[in-house]
C-alpha positions in Angstrom: -163.5 30.2 -139.6 -164.6 31.4 -136.2 -167.2 28.6 -136.1 -164.5 26.0 -137.0 -162.3 27.1 -134.1 -165.2 27.2 -131.8 -166.1 23.7 -132.7 -162.5 22.6 -132.1 -162.5 24.3 -128.7 -165.7 22.4 -127.6 -164.2 19.1 -129.0 -161.0 19.7 -127.1 -162.9 20.4 -123.8 -165.0 17.3 -124.3 -161.8 15.2 -124.9 -160.2 16.7 -121.8 -163.2 15.6 -119.8 -163.1 12.2 -121.4 -159.4 11.9 -120.6 -160.0 12.8 -117.0 -162.7 10.1 -116.7 -160.5 7.5 -118.3 -157.5 8.4 -116.1 -159.6 7.9 -113.0 -161.4 4.8 -114.0 -158.7 2.7 -115.6 -156.5 0.9 -113.1 -153.3 0.8 -115.2 -153.3 4.6 -115.8 -153.4 5.4 -112.1 -149.7 4.9 -111.6 -148.8 7.1 -114.6 -149.0 10.8 -113.6 -148.4 12.0 -117.1 -151.3 10.0 -118.6 -153.7 10.7 -115.8 -152.9 14.4 -115.3 -150.7 15.9 -118.0 -152.8 14.6 -120.9 -156.0 16.4 -119.8 -153.9 19.5 -119.2 -152.5 19.4 -122.7 -156.0 19.0 -124.1 -157.2 22.0 -122.1 -154.3 24.0 -123.5 -155.4 23.0 -127.0 -158.9 24.2 -126.1 -157.5 27.6 -125.0 -155.5 27.9 -128.1 -158.6 27.2 -130.3 -160.5 29.7 -128.3 -157.8 32.3 -128.8 -157.8 31.6 -132.5 -161.6 31.9 -132.6 -161.5 35.2 -130.8 -158.3 36.5 -132.6 -160.2 38.8 -134.9 -162.2 40.4 -132.1 -159.1 40.7 -129.9 -157.1 42.3 -132.8 -159.9 44.8 -133.3 -159.9 45.8 -129.6 -156.1 46.1 -129.6 -156.1 48.3 -132.7 -158.9 50.5 -131.4 -157.0 51.0 -128.1 -153.8 51.6 -129.9 -151.7 49.2 -127.9 -149.3 46.5 -129.0 -150.8 43.1 -129.8 -148.3 41.4 -127.6 -149.3 43.6 -124.6 -152.7 41.8 -124.3 -152.5 39.4 -121.3 -154.7 36.8 -122.8 -152.5 36.5 -125.9 -149.4 36.4 -123.7 -150.8 33.6 -121.6 -151.7 31.6 -124.7 -148.2 32.1 -126.0 -146.7 30.8 -122.7 -149.1 27.8 -122.6 -148.2 26.9 -126.2 -144.6 26.5 -125.2 -145.7 23.8 -122.7 -148.0 21.9 -125.2 -145.5 19.9 -127.2 -143.2 18.8 -124.3 -146.3 17.6 -122.4 -147.5 15.6 -125.4 -144.1 14.1 -125.9 -143.9 13.0 -122.2 -147.4 11.5 -122.5 -146.6 9.6 -125.7 -143.4 8.3 -124.2 -145.3 7.0 -121.1 -148.0 5.4 -123.1 -145.5 3.7 -125.4 -143.7 2.4 -122.3 -147.0 1.1 -120.9 -147.8 -0.7 -124.1 -144.3 -2.2 -124.3 -144.5 -3.3 -120.7 -147.9 -4.9 -121.2 -146.9 -6.8 -124.4 -143.6 -8.2 -123.1 
């Protein structure tokens, strides 16, 4: 299970790098901020989420050993906050890409 989430984390980081390169190299993406900037950010958030899931067992063991609340861990709180941004960012990117395709075809 840990290996699967680690692989997904690496794949998400590679996709974020690929998205940054495409956003810089393609002329028609330069005018769309959401495609050029927000999409790599969303992929980076996915990578952090997969890293948190891969390390969740170890983080949980540390939290239990120290006797603190699971939600008191700053890394877990940061992942929870970033997860709230993930879906709206992806919706904005999908809307912008759909608009770009519609504009090109008509």
